[in-house]
Amino acid sequence: QGFADWGGKPVYVTEKWDGTTVQATKDGVFKRIDNFRKGASAKRGATEEDRYRLELLDLDSEAHIKQAVEPYLSVFQSLDVGLCVYAEALGPGMGGGRHVAQRTQYTLRVFDFARDGKFLPFRQVVELAERYKLPTVGYSLVDLRAEEVYQELATAETRGRRYVDAPPGFEEEPFEGLVLRPGWADGSAAKARVDLIRRTP
């Protein structure tokens, strides 16, 4: 939903991980708290400001997140003023699926950057991640049609699809979904999850 008219145009197809979303600036690491319950229909029309609130993390009291972000804290402190990185922290207990209890390793994957509150085009996300030596979600730039995305997700389980960028300890992680980002614009994204496709008649 939301990307049916993107067919024939360059689209970044990025992998969606099941973890805890964190944001970081040179001033600290923040956790996004969803103001809506899971599955609430009001989420769809809510702005970023209405949907989420930010909490500065005390990493000493957030042991799981600390282990995921600790290797990158010096990098976060070196970020330009006004630059914010968005990442999925991965590890035991972080995420909504049953598989997260089986994880034994910690890591993170960057999926966005914003400058002065404005999300950047994904090609700039890649450039900044390379500059700061931060790992990104797996991605490809393709001319992809909506029906191809649907087919990819609908067969993900039966084909046993796994993440192309899976770090050590996450090689057998079940595939959660894709996020599509237009190659010609900034700030736009359309998420497509395997479990939602599975429930579609």
JSON list of C-alpha atoms in Angstrom, two decimals:
[
{"chain": "A", "resi": 1, "resn": "GLN", "atom": "CA", "xyz": [0.00, 0.00, 0.00]},
{"chain": "A", "resi": 2, "resn": "GLY", "atom": "CA", "xyz": [1.35, 3.45, -0.88]},
{"chain": "A", "resi": 3, "resn": "PHE", "atom": "CA", "xyz": [3.71, 2.42, -3.65]},
{"chain": "A", "resi": 4, "resn": "ALA", "atom": "CA", "xyz": [1.42, 1.16, -6.43]},
{"chain": "A", "resi": 5, "resn": "ASP", "atom": "CA", "xyz": [2.19, 4.21, -8.60]},
{"chain": "A", "resi": 6, "resn": "TRP", "atom": "CA", "xyz": [5.97, 3.88, -8.24]},
{"chain": "A", "resi": 7, "resn": "GLY", "atom": "CA", "xyz": [6.22, 1.24, -10.95]},
{"chain": "A", "resi": 8, "resn": "GLY", "atom": "CA", "xyz": [8.88, 1.81, -13.58]},
{"chain": "A", "resi": 9, "resn": "LYS", "atom": "CA", "xyz": [10.74, 4.34, -11.44]},
{"chain": "A", "resi": 10, "resn": "PRO", "atom": "CA", "xyz": [13.99, 3.80, -9.50]},
{"chain": "A", "resi": 11, "resn": "VAL", "atom": "CA", "xyz": [13.13, 2.54, -6.03]},
{"chain": "A", "resi": 12, "resn": "TYR", "atom": "CA", "xyz": [15.41, 1.64, -3.15]},
{"chain": "A", "resi": 13, "resn": "VAL", "atom": "CA", "xyz": [14.23, -1.66, -1.71]},
{"chain": "A", "resi": 14, "resn": "THR", "atom": "CA", "xyz": [15.56, -1.98, 1.85]},
{"chain": "A", "resi": 15, "resn": "GLU", "atom": "CA", "xyz": [15.26, -4.81, 4.34]},
{"chain": "A", "resi": 16, "resn": "LYS", "atom": "CA", "xyz": [13.10, -4.36, 7.44]},
{"chain": "A", "resi": 17, "resn": "TRP", "atom": "CA", "xyz": [14.45, -5.77, 10.71]},
{"chain": "A", "resi": 18, "resn": "ASP", "atom": "CA", "xyz": [12.51, -6.69, 13.85]},
{"chain": "A", "resi": 19, "resn": "GLY", "atom": "CA", "xyz": [14.21, -4.78, 16.67]},
{"chain": "A", "resi": 20, "resn": "THR", "atom": "CA", "xyz": [14.07, -1.60, 18.74]},
{"chain": "A", "resi": 21, "resn": "THR", "atom": "CA", "xyz": [14.27, 1.69, 16.86]},
{"chain": "A", "resi": 22, "resn": "VAL", "atom": "CA", "xyz": [16.79, 4.15, 18.28]},
{"chain": "A", "resi": 23, "resn": "GLN", "atom": "CA", "xyz": [17.88, 7.60, 17.19]},
{"chain": "A", "resi": 24, "resn": "ALA", "atom": "CA", "xyz": [21.25, 9.17, 17.89]},
{"chain": "A", "resi": 25, "resn": "THR", "atom": "CA", "xyz": [22.74, 12.63, 17.65]},
{"chain": "A", "resi": 26, "resn": "LYS", "atom": "CA", "xyz": [26.01, 13.98, 18.98]},
{"chain": "A", "resi": 27, "resn": "ASP", "atom": "CA", "xyz": [24.12, 14.68, 22.23]},
{"chain": "A", "resi": 28, "resn": "GLY", "atom": "CA", "xyz": [23.01, 11.14, 23.01]},
{"chain": "A", "resi": 29, "resn": "VAL", "atom": "CA", "xyz": [20.96, 8.08, 22.10]},
{"chain": "A", "resi": 30, "resn": "PHE", "atom": "CA", "xyz": [17.18, 8.31, 22.09]},
{"chain": "A", "resi": 31, "resn": "LYS", "atom": "CA", "xyz": [14.40, 5.73, 21.99]},
{"chain": "A", "resi": 32, "resn": "ARG", "atom": "CA", "xyz": [11.26, 6.32, 19.96]},
{"chain": "A", "resi": 33, "resn": "ILE", "atom": "CA", "xyz": [8.12, 5.56, 21.97]},
{"chain": "A", "resi": 34, "resn": "ASP", "atom": "CA", "xyz": [5.00, 4.85, 19.94]},
{"chain": "A", "resi": 35, "resn": "ASN", "atom": "CA", "xyz": [2.01, 6.81, 21.25]},
{"chain": "A", "resi": 36, "resn": "PHE", "atom": "CA", "xyz": [-0.43, 4.37, 19.63]},
{"chain": "A", "resi": 37, "resn": "ARG", "atom": "CA", "xyz": [-1.10, 0.76, 20.49]},
{"chain": "A", "resi": 38, "resn": "LYS", "atom": "CA", "xyz": [0.04, -1.88, 18.00]},
{"chain": "A", "resi": 39, "resn": "GLY", "atom": "CA", "xyz": [-2.35, -2.16, 15.06]},
{"chain": "A", "resi": 40, "resn": "ALA", "atom": "CA", "xyz": [-4.21, 1.08, 15.82]},
{"chain": "A", "resi": 41, "resn": "SER", "atom": "CA", "xyz": [-5.83, 2.47, 12.66]},
{"chain": "A", "resi": 42, "resn": "ALA", "atom": "CA", "xyz": [-5.06, 6.04, 13.77]},
{"chain": "A", "resi": 43, "resn": "LYS", "atom": "CA", "xyz": [-1.38, 5.40, 13.05]},
{"chain": "A", "resi": 44, "resn": "ARG", "atom": "CA", "xyz": [-1.93, 5.70, 9.31]},
{"chain": "A", "resi": 45, "resn": "GLY", "atom": "CA", "xyz": [-2.94, 9.34, 9.33]},
{"chain": "A", "resi": 46, "resn": "ALA", "atom": "CA", "xyz": [-0.73, 10.46, 12.20]},
{"chain": "A", "resi": 47, "resn": "THR", "atom": "CA", "xyz": [2.25, 12.73, 11.65]},
{"chain": "A", "resi": 48, "resn": "GLU", "atom": "CA", "xyz": [5.69, 11.73, 12.91]},
{"chain": "A", "resi": 49, "resn": "GLU", "atom": "CA", "xyz": [5.29, 14.24, 15.76]},
{"chain": "A", "resi": 50, "resn": "ASP", "atom": "CA", "xyz": [1.89, 12.88, 16.79]},
{"chain": "A", "resi": 51, "resn": "ARG", "atom": "CA", "xyz": [2.84, 9.23, 16.56]},
{"chain": "A", "resi": 52, "resn": "TYR", "atom": "CA", "xyz": [6.12, 9.20, 18.47]},
{"chain": "A", "resi": 53, "resn": "ARG", "atom": "CA", "xyz": [7.80, 10.78, 21.43]},
{"chain": "A", "resi": 54, "resn": "LEU", "atom": "CA", "xyz": [11.51, 10.64, 22.18]},
{"chain": "A", "resi": 55, "resn": "GLU", "atom": "CA", "xyz": [13.19, 9.66, 25.41]},
{"chain": "A", "resi": 56, "resn": "LEU", "atom": "CA", "xyz": [16.89, 10.21, 26.07]},
{"chain": "A", "resi": 57, "resn": "LEU", "atom": "CA", "xyz": [18.24, 6.83, 27.10]},
{"chain": "A", "resi": 58, "resn": "ASP", "atom": "CA", "xyz": [20.15, 6.09, 30.25]},
{"chain": "A", "resi": 59, "resn": "LEU", "atom": "CA", "xyz": [22.15, 3.27, 28.70]},
{"chain": "A", "resi": 60, "resn": "ASP", "atom": "CA", "xyz": [23.19, 1.93, 32.07]},
{"chain": "A", "resi": 61, "resn": "SER", "atom": "CA", "xyz": [19.54, 1.04, 32.71]},
{"chain": "A", "resi": 62, "resn": "GLU", "atom": "CA", "xyz": [18.94, -0.25, 29.15]},
{"chain": "A", "resi": 63, "resn": "ALA", "atom": "CA", "xyz": [21.37, -3.16, 29.05]},
{"chain": "A", "resi": 64, "resn": "HIS", "atom": "CA", "xyz": [20.13, -4.71, 25.79]},
{"chain": "A", "resi": 65, "resn": "ILE", "atom": "CA", "xyz": [20.21, -1.47, 23.83]},
{"chain": "A", "resi": 66, "resn": "LYS", "atom": "CA", "xyz": [23.56, -0.52, 25.36]},
{"chain": "A", "resi": 67, "resn": "GLN", "atom": "CA", "xyz": [25.18, -3.69, 24.03]},
{"chain": "A", "resi": 68, "resn": "ALA", "atom": "CA", "xyz": [23.84, -2.98, 20.54]},
{"chain": "A", "resi": 69, "resn": "VAL", "atom": "CA", "xyz": [24.92, 0.67, 20.34]},
{"chain": "A", "resi": 70, "resn": "GLU", "atom": "CA", "xyz": [28.03, 0.74, 22.51]},
{"chain": "A", "resi": 71, "resn": "PRO", "atom": "CA", "xyz": [30.49, 0.02, 19.66]},
{"chain": "A", "resi": 72, "resn": "TYR", "atom": "CA", "xyz": [29.18, 3.11, 17.85]},
{"chain": "A", "resi": 73, "resn": "LEU", "atom": "CA", "xyz": [28.92, 5.66, 20.68]},
{"chain": "A", "resi": 74, "resn": "SER", "atom": "CA", "xyz": [32.10, 7.49, 19.66]},
{"chain": "A", "resi": 75, "resn": "VAL", "atom": "CA", "xyz": [30.75, 7.69, 16.10]},
{"chain": "A", "resi": 76, "resn": "PHE", "atom": "CA", "xyz": [27.48, 9.19, 17.31]},
{"chain": "A", "resi": 77, "resn": "GLN", "atom": "CA", "xyz": [29.40, 11.79, 19.29]},
{"chain": "A", "resi": 78, "resn": "SER", "atom": "CA", "xyz": [31.23, 12.80, 16.10]},
{"chain": "A", "resi": 79, "resn": "LEU", "atom": "CA", "xyz": [28.04, 13.44, 14.08]},
{"chain": "A", "resi": 80, "resn": "ASP", "atom": "CA", "xyz": [27.57, 16.89, 12.60]},
{"chain": "A", "resi": 81, "resn": "VAL", "atom": "CA", "xyz": [25.36, 19.31, 14.51]},
{"chain": "A", "resi": 82, "resn": "GLY", "atom": "CA", "xyz": [21.76, 18.86, 13.35]},
{"chain": "A", "resi": 83, "resn": "LEU", "atom": "CA", "xyz": [22.37, 15.33, 12.03]},
{"chain": "A", "resi": 84, "resn": "CYS", "atom": "CA", "xyz": [20.34, 12.45, 13.44]},
{"chain": "A", "resi": 85, "resn": "VAL", "atom": "CA", "xyz": [20.81, 8.78, 12.60]},
{"chain": "A", "resi": 86, "resn": "TYR", "atom": "CA", "xyz": [17.99, 6.23, 12.82]},
{"chain": "A", "resi": 87, "resn": "ALA", "atom": "CA", "xyz": [18.83, 2.59, 13.43]},
{"chain": "A", "resi": 88, "resn": "GLU", "atom": "CA", "xyz": [17.29, -0.70, 14.44]},
{"chain": "A", "resi": 89, "resn": "ALA", "atom": "CA", "xyz": [18.99, -2.11, 17.54]},
{"chain": "A", "resi": 90, "resn": "LEU", "atom": "CA", "xyz": [19.04, -5.90, 17.37]},
{"chain": "A", "resi": 91, "resn": "GLY", "atom": "CA", "xyz": [19.59, -8.48, 20.06]},
{"chain": "A", "resi": 92, "resn": "PRO", "atom": "CA", "xyz": [17.87, -10.71, 22.62]},
{"chain": "A", "resi": 93, "resn": "GLY", "atom": "CA", "xyz": [14.60, -9.24, 23.84]},
{"chain": "A", "resi": 94, "resn": "MET", "atom": "CA", "xyz": [14.51, -6.45, 21.24]},
{"chain": "A", "resi": 95, "resn": "GLY", "atom": "CA", "xyz": [11.63, -6.88, 18.80]},
{"chain": "A", "resi": 96, "resn": "GLY", "atom": "CA", "xyz": [8.15, -8.31, 18.70]},
{"chain": "A", "resi": 97, "resn": "GLY", "atom": "CA", "xyz": [8.66, -11.77, 17.19]},
{"chain": "A", "resi": 98, "resn": "ARG", "atom": "CA", "xyz": [9.13, -15.01, 19.09]},
{"chain": "A", "resi": 99, "resn": "HIS", "atom": "CA", "xyz": [12.52, -15.49, 17.43]},
{"chain": "A", "resi": 100, "resn": "VAL", "atom": "CA", "xyz": [14.10, -12.58, 19.34]},
{"chain": "A", "resi": 101, "resn": "ALA", "atom": "CA", "xyz": [14.41, -14.76, 22.45]},
{"chain": "A", "resi": 102, "resn": "GLN", "atom": "CA", "xyz": [16.74, -17.05, 20.51]},
{"chain": "A", "resi": 103, "resn": "ARG", "atom": "CA", "xyz": [19.21, -14.30, 19.61]},
{"chain": "A", "resi": 104, "resn": "THR", "atom": "CA", "xyz": [22.62, -14.39, 21.25]},
{"chain": "A", "resi": 105, "resn": "GLN", "atom": "CA", "xyz": [24.36, -11.43, 19.57]},
{"chain": "A", "resi": 106, "resn": "TYR", "atom": "CA", "xyz": [23.89, -7.66, 19.54]},
{"chain": "A", "resi": 107, "resn": "THR", "atom": "CA", "xyz": [24.23, -5.23, 16.65]},
{"chain": "A", "resi": 108, "resn": "LEU", "atom": "CA", "xyz": [22.41, -2.43, 14.84]},
{"chain": "A", "resi": 109, "resn": "ARG", "atom": "CA", "xyz": [21.46, -1.51, 11.29]},
{"chain": "A", "resi": 110, "resn": "VAL", "atom": "CA", "xyz": [21.04, 2.09, 10.08]},
{"chain": "A", "resi": 111, "resn": "PHE", "atom": "CA", "xyz": [18.00, 2.83, 7.92]},
{"chain": "A", "resi": 112, "resn": "ASP", "atom": "CA", "xyz": [17.67, 6.64, 7.91]},
{"chain": "A", "resi": 113, "resn": "PHE", "atom": "CA", "xyz": [19.36, 9.98, 8.49]},
{"chain": "A", "resi": 114, "resn": "ALA", "atom": "CA", "xyz": [17.72, 13.35, 9.09]},
{"chain": "A", "resi": 115, "resn": "ARG", "atom": "CA", "xyz": [19.30, 16.79, 8.99]},
{"chain": "A", "resi": 116, "resn": "ASP", "atom": "CA", "xyz": [17.66, 19.61, 10.95]},
{"chain": "A", "resi": 117, "resn": "GLY", "atom": "CA", "xyz": [14.51, 17.50, 11.30]},
{"chain": "A", "resi": 118, "resn": "LYS", "atom": "CA", "xyz": [14.18, 16.63, 7.60]},
{"chain": "A", "resi": 119, "resn": "PHE", "atom": "CA", "xyz": [14.67, 13.09, 6.34]},
{"chain": "A", "resi": 120, "resn": "LEU", "atom": "CA", "xyz": [17.32, 12.71, 3.65]},
{"chain": "A", "resi": 121, "resn": "PRO", "atom": "CA", "xyz": [17.07, 10.77, 0.38]},
{"chain": "A", "resi": 122, "resn": "PHE", "atom": "CA", "xyz": [18.26, 7.21, 0.85]},
{"chain": "A", "resi": 123, "resn": "ARG", "atom": "CA", "xyz": [21.27, 7.68, -1.43]},
{"chain": "A", "resi": 124, "resn": "GLN", "atom": "CA", "xyz": [22.49, 10.28, 1.09]},
{"chain": "A", "resi": 125, "resn": "VAL", "atom": "CA", "xyz": [21.78, 7.83, 3.90]},
{"chain": "A", "resi": 126, "resn": "VAL", "atom": "CA", "xyz": [24.16, 5.39, 2.22]},
{"chain": "A", "resi": 127, "resn": "GLU", "atom": "CA", "xyz": [26.80, 8.08, 1.71]},
{"chain": "A", "resi": 128, "resn": "LEU", "atom": "CA", "xyz": [26.63, 9.20, 5.35]},
{"chain": "A", "resi": 129, "resn": "ALA", "atom": "CA", "xyz": [26.73, 5.63, 6.64]},
{"chain": "A", "resi": 130, "resn": "GLU", "atom": "CA", "xyz": [29.88, 5.03, 4.60]},
{"chain": "A", "resi": 131, "resn": "ARG", "atom": "CA", "xyz": [31.39, 8.29, 5.85]},
{"chain": "A", "resi": 132, "resn": "TYR", "atom": "CA", "xyz": [30.76, 7.37, 9.50]},
{"chain": "A", "resi": 133, "resn": "LYS", "atom": "CA", "xyz": [31.40, 3.65, 8.98]},
{"chain": "A", "resi": 134, "resn": "LEU", "atom": "CA", "xyz": [27.97, 2.60, 10.20]},
{"chain": "A", "resi": 135, "resn": "PRO", "atom": "CA", "xyz": [26.30, -0.62, 8.99]},
{"chain": "A", "resi": 136, "resn": "THR", "atom": "CA", "xyz": [23.10, -0.14, 6.97]},
{"chain": "A", "resi": 137, "resn": "VAL", "atom": "CA", "xyz": [20.14, -2.37, 6.26]},
{"chain": "A", "resi": 138, "resn": "GLY", "atom": "CA", "xyz": [20.47, -4.40, 3.08]},
{"chain": "A", "resi": 139, "resn": "TYR", "atom": "CA", "xyz": [19.30, -2.49, 0.02]},
{"chain": "A", "resi": 140, "resn": "SER", "atom": "CA", "xyz": [19.14, -2.45, -3.77]},
{"chain": "A", "resi": 141, "resn": "LEU", "atom": "CA", "xyz": [18.10, 0.16, -6.33]},
{"chain": "A", "resi": 142, "resn": "VAL", "atom": "CA", "xyz": [15.73, -1.31, -8.90]},
{"chain": "A", "resi": 143, "resn": "ASP", "atom": "CA", "xyz": [12.79, -0.52, -11.15]},
{"chain": "A", "resi": 144, "resn": "LEU", "atom": "CA", "xyz": [10.22, -2.49, -9.20]},
{"chain": "A", "resi": 145, "resn": "ARG", "atom": "CA", "xyz": [6.47, -2.84, -9.58]},
{"chain": "A", "resi": 146, "resn": "ALA", "atom": "CA", "xyz": [4.00, -3.27, -6.73]},
{"chain": "A", "resi": 147, "resn": "GLU", "atom": "CA", "xyz": [2.96, -6.76, -7.83]},
{"chain": "A", "resi": 148, "resn": "GLU", "atom": "CA", "xyz": [6.58, -7.89, -7.74]},
{"chain": "A", "resi": 149, "resn": "VAL", "atom": "CA", "xyz": [6.93, -6.66, -4.17]},
{"chain": "A", "resi": 150, "resn": "TYR", "atom": "CA", "xyz": [3.77, -8.52, -3.19]},
{"chain": "A", "resi": 151, "resn": "GLN", "atom": "CA", "xyz": [5.03, -11.73, -4.80]},
{"chain": "A", "resi": 152, "resn": "GLU", "atom": "CA", "xyz": [8.41, -11.38, -3.09]},
{"chain": "A", "resi": 153, "resn": "LEU", "atom": "CA", "xyz": [6.78, -11.13, 0.34]},
{"chain": "A", "resi": 154, "resn": "ALA", "atom": "CA", "xyz": [4.08, -13.71, -0.31]},
{"chain": "A", "resi": 155, "resn": "THR", "atom": "CA", "xyz": [6.71, -16.35, -1.08]},
{"chain": "A", "resi": 156, "resn": "ALA", "atom": "CA", "xyz": [9.33, -15.24, 1.46]},
{"chain": "A", "resi": 157, "resn": "GLU", "atom": "CA", "xyz": [8.40, -17.93, 4.00]},
{"chain": "A", "resi": 158, "resn": "THR", "atom": "CA", "xyz": [8.05, -20.84, 1.61]},
{"chain": "A", "resi": 159, "resn": "ARG", "atom": "CA", "xyz": [11.35, -19.97, -0.08]},
{"chain": "A", "resi": 160, "resn": "GLY", "atom": "CA", "xyz": [13.05, -19.53, 3.29]},
{"chain": "A", "resi": 161, "resn": "ARG", "atom": "CA", "xyz": [14.26, -16.05, 2.40]},
{"chain": "A", "resi": 162, "resn": "ARG", "atom": "CA", "xyz": [16.93, -14.65, 4.72]},
{"chain": "A", "resi": 163, "resn": "TYR", "atom": "CA", "xyz": [18.59, -11.25, 5.06]},
{"chain": "A", "resi": 164, "resn": "VAL", "atom": "CA", "xyz": [21.30, -10.46, 2.54]},
{"chain": "A", "resi": 165, "resn": "ASP", "atom": "CA", "xyz": [23.27, -8.46, 5.11]},
{"chain": "A", "resi": 166, "resn": "ALA", "atom": "CA", "xyz": [22.76, -10.74, 8.10]},
{"chain": "A", "resi": 167, "resn": "PRO", "atom": "CA", "xyz": [25.52, -10.18, 10.67]},
{"chain": "A", "resi": 168, "resn": "PRO", "atom": "CA", "xyz": [27.07, -13.11, 12.59]},
{"chain": "A", "resi": 169, "resn": "GLY", "atom": "CA", "xyz": [24.45, -14.73, 14.79]},
{"chain": "A", "resi": 170, "resn": "PHE", "atom": "CA", "xyz": [21.53, -13.53, 12.65]},
{"chain": "A", "resi": 171, "resn": "GLU", "atom": "CA", "xyz": [21.96, -15.77, 9.60]},
{"chain": "A", "resi": 172, "resn": "GLU", "atom": "CA", "xyz": [18.79, -17.77, 10.31]},
{"chain": "A", "resi": 173, "resn": "GLU", "atom": "CA", "xyz": [16.66, -14.77, 11.29]},
{"chain": "A", "resi": 174, "resn": "PRO", "atom": "CA", "xyz": [13.15, -14.98, 9.73]},
{"chain": "A", "resi": 175, "resn": "PHE", "atom": "CA", "xyz": [12.61, -12.30, 7.12]},
{"chain": "A", "resi": 176, "resn": "GLU", "atom": "CA", "xyz": [10.26, -9.55, 8.35]},
{"chain": "A", "resi": 177, "resn": "GLY", "atom": "CA", "xyz": [9.65, -7.39, 5.30]},
{"chain": "A", "resi": 178, "resn": "LEU", "atom": "CA", "xyz": [10.73, -4.62, 2.98]},
{"chain": "A", "resi": 179, "resn": "VAL", "atom": "CA", "xyz": [10.69, -0.84, 3.00]},
{"chain": "A", "resi": 180, "resn": "LEU", "atom": "CA", "xyz": [10.49, 0.96, -0.34]},
{"chain": "A", "resi": 181, "resn": "ARG", "atom": "CA", "xyz": [11.93, 4.43, -0.80]},
{"chain": "A", "resi": 182, "resn": "PRO", "atom": "CA", "xyz": [11.66, 6.41, -4.05]},
{"chain": "A", "resi": 183, "resn": "GLY", "atom": "CA", "xyz": [15.01, 7.16, -5.59]},
{"chain": "A", "resi": 184, "resn": "TRP", "atom": "CA", "xyz": [13.81, 10.56, -6.79]},
{"chain": "A", "resi": 185, "resn": "ALA", "atom": "CA", "xyz": [12.53, 12.07, -3.49]},
{"chain": "A", "resi": 186, "resn": "ASP", "atom": "CA", "xyz": [13.28, 12.36, 0.21]},
{"chain": "A", "resi": 187, "resn": "GLY", "atom": "CA", "xyz": [11.22, 11.44, 3.25]},
{"chain": "A", "resi": 188, "resn": "SER", "atom": "CA", "xyz": [8.83, 9.02, 1.52]},
{"chain": "A", "resi": 189, "resn": "ALA", "atom": "CA", "xyz": [8.66, 5.33, 2.44]},
{"chain": "A", "resi": 190, "resn": "ALA", "atom": "CA", "xyz": [6.25, 2.44, 2.10]},
{"chain": "A", "resi": 191, "resn": "LYS", "atom": "CA", "xyz": [6.52, -0.58, 4.39]},
{"chain": "A", "resi": 192, "resn": "ALA", "atom": "CA", "xyz": [5.48, -4.09, 3.41]},
{"chain": "A", "resi": 193, "resn": "ARG", "atom": "CA", "xyz": [5.63, -6.87, 6.00]},
{"chain": "A", "resi": 194, "resn": "VAL", "atom": "CA", "xyz": [5.52, -10.61, 5.43]},
{"chain": "A", "resi": 195, "resn": "ASP", "atom": "CA", "xyz": [2.95, -11.22, 8.18]},
{"chain": "A", "resi": 196, "resn": "LEU", "atom": "CA", "xyz": [0.52, -8.67, 6.73]},
{"chain": "A", "resi": 197, "resn": "ILE", "atom": "CA", "xyz": [0.78, -10.23, 3.27]},
{"chain": "A", "resi": 198, "resn": "ARG", "atom": "CA", "xyz": [0.18, -13.64, 4.84]},
{"chain": "A", "resi": 199, "resn": "ARG", "atom": "CA", "xyz": [-3.08, -12.43, 6.40]},
{"chain": "A", "resi": 200, "resn": "THR", "atom": "CA", "xyz": [-4.34, -10.87, 3.15]},
{"chain": "A", "resi": 201, "resn": "PRO", "atom": "CA", "xyz": [-7.07, -13.05, 1.56]}
]
